[in-house]
Amino acid sequence: MQGPGGKDQKRQWDETYKQKEFFGSEPSELGQRALQIFKQRGVRKVLELGCGQGRDTWLFLRNGLSVTALDYSETGVCYMRDRSEELCLDKDFVIEMQDARKGIPLPDASFDAVYSHMFFTMELTESEVAAIMEECRRVLRPGGLNMYSVRNFHDPHYGKFTPRGEDMYENPMGFVVHFFDEAKIRRLSSGYEIEWIREFDDTSPPFVKKLYEVMLRKV
Ligand SMILES: C[S@@+](CC[C@H](N)C(=O)[O-])C[C@H]1O[C@@H](n2cnc3c(N)ncnc32)[C@H](O)[C@@H]1O
């Protein structure tokens, strides 16, 4: 789908993932923190939204978690299928090509945790994010965790380049990014308890980004 006047974002990701490991091959810092928390909280089944090329997916699988991953990029999903076999990580792994705006086609209360790194910060309006948050809540078991990251107003790209509505801006690489403040995160947490919202730097390529790490618990 194409935003007002902007580049088609699905096509943008499809093109990007023709190049291997756009975000690098190492797990993200958020993914490493998530793994520790998931171990402490007894999480076994994880749903990952916007998995990209799997830098955090492989970390979770290598550490014994079962992962179902969704992404709308066809090249990304094909890469994930092939790579999971090459890495012999295809046993507890399911990958689906799905635009999350069309819902999450998975059963109620079937996951211990939902994880996403820089997914909600894509070209999604606040009402689309709210609908996906509700879908996450539906597929989580009672007490399940929804851990995610979004770029925030302290990010070097906030307010720069081409405005694309709400707090979204299209950068010169052609990616539309939605920036969040704490008030928006709180508005989007209905039906969850907010365990924390904390700022961190993501130092992975191609440049340092300022994000909020958010931990929600289904009530
Ligand atoms: C910034 S990338 C992050 C990738 C990965 N989480 C990582 O950190 O390496 C955002 C991902 O969200 C996916 N995405 C964006 N909008 C989507 C949508 N509406 N439904 C499903 N996936 C989407 C993109 O294809 C892309 O892989």
mmCIF file with all atom_site columns, C-alpha atoms in Angstrom, residues 19 32 61 64 70 96 123 205:
data_model
loop_
_atom_site.group_PDB
_atom_site.id
_atom_site.type_symbol
_atom_site.label_atom_id
_atom_site.label_alt_id
_atom_site.label_comp_id
_atom_site.label_asym_id
_atom_site.label_entity_id
_atom_site.label_seq_id
_atom_site.pdbx_PDB_ins_code
_atom_site.Cartn_x
_atom_site.Cartn_y
_atom_site.Cartn_z
_atom_site.occupancy
_atom_site.B_iso_or_equiv
_atom_site.pdbx_formal_charge
_atom_site.auth_seq_id
_atom_site.auth_comp_id
_atom_site.auth_asym_id
_atom_site.auth_atom_id
_atom_site.pdbx_PDB_model_num
ATOM 1 C CA . GLN A 1 19  ? 20.549 -7.102  -0.351 1.00 0.00 ? 19  GLN A CA 1
ATOM 2 C CA . GLN A 1 32  ? 19.238 -9.846  23.579 1.00 0.00 ? 32  GLN A CA 1
ATOM 3 C CA . LEU A 1 61  ? 15.373 -20.134 18.037 1.00 0.00 ? 61  LEU A CA 1
ATOM 4 C CA . GLY A 1 64  ? 15.110 -22.946 22.524 1.00 0.00 ? 64  GLY A CA 1
ATOM 5 C CA . LEU A 1 70  ? 5.153  -12.483 10.268 1.00 0.00 ? 70  LEU A CA 1
ATOM 6 C CA . GLU A 1 96  ? 4.034  -16.321 7.235  1.00 0.00 ? 96  GLU A CA 1
ATOM 7 C CA . GLU A 1 123 ? 4.067  3.429   7.889  1.00 0.00 ? 123 GLU A CA 1
ATOM 8 C CA . PRO A 1 205 ? 23.492 -0.246  10.703 1.00 0.00 ? 205 PRO A CA 1
#
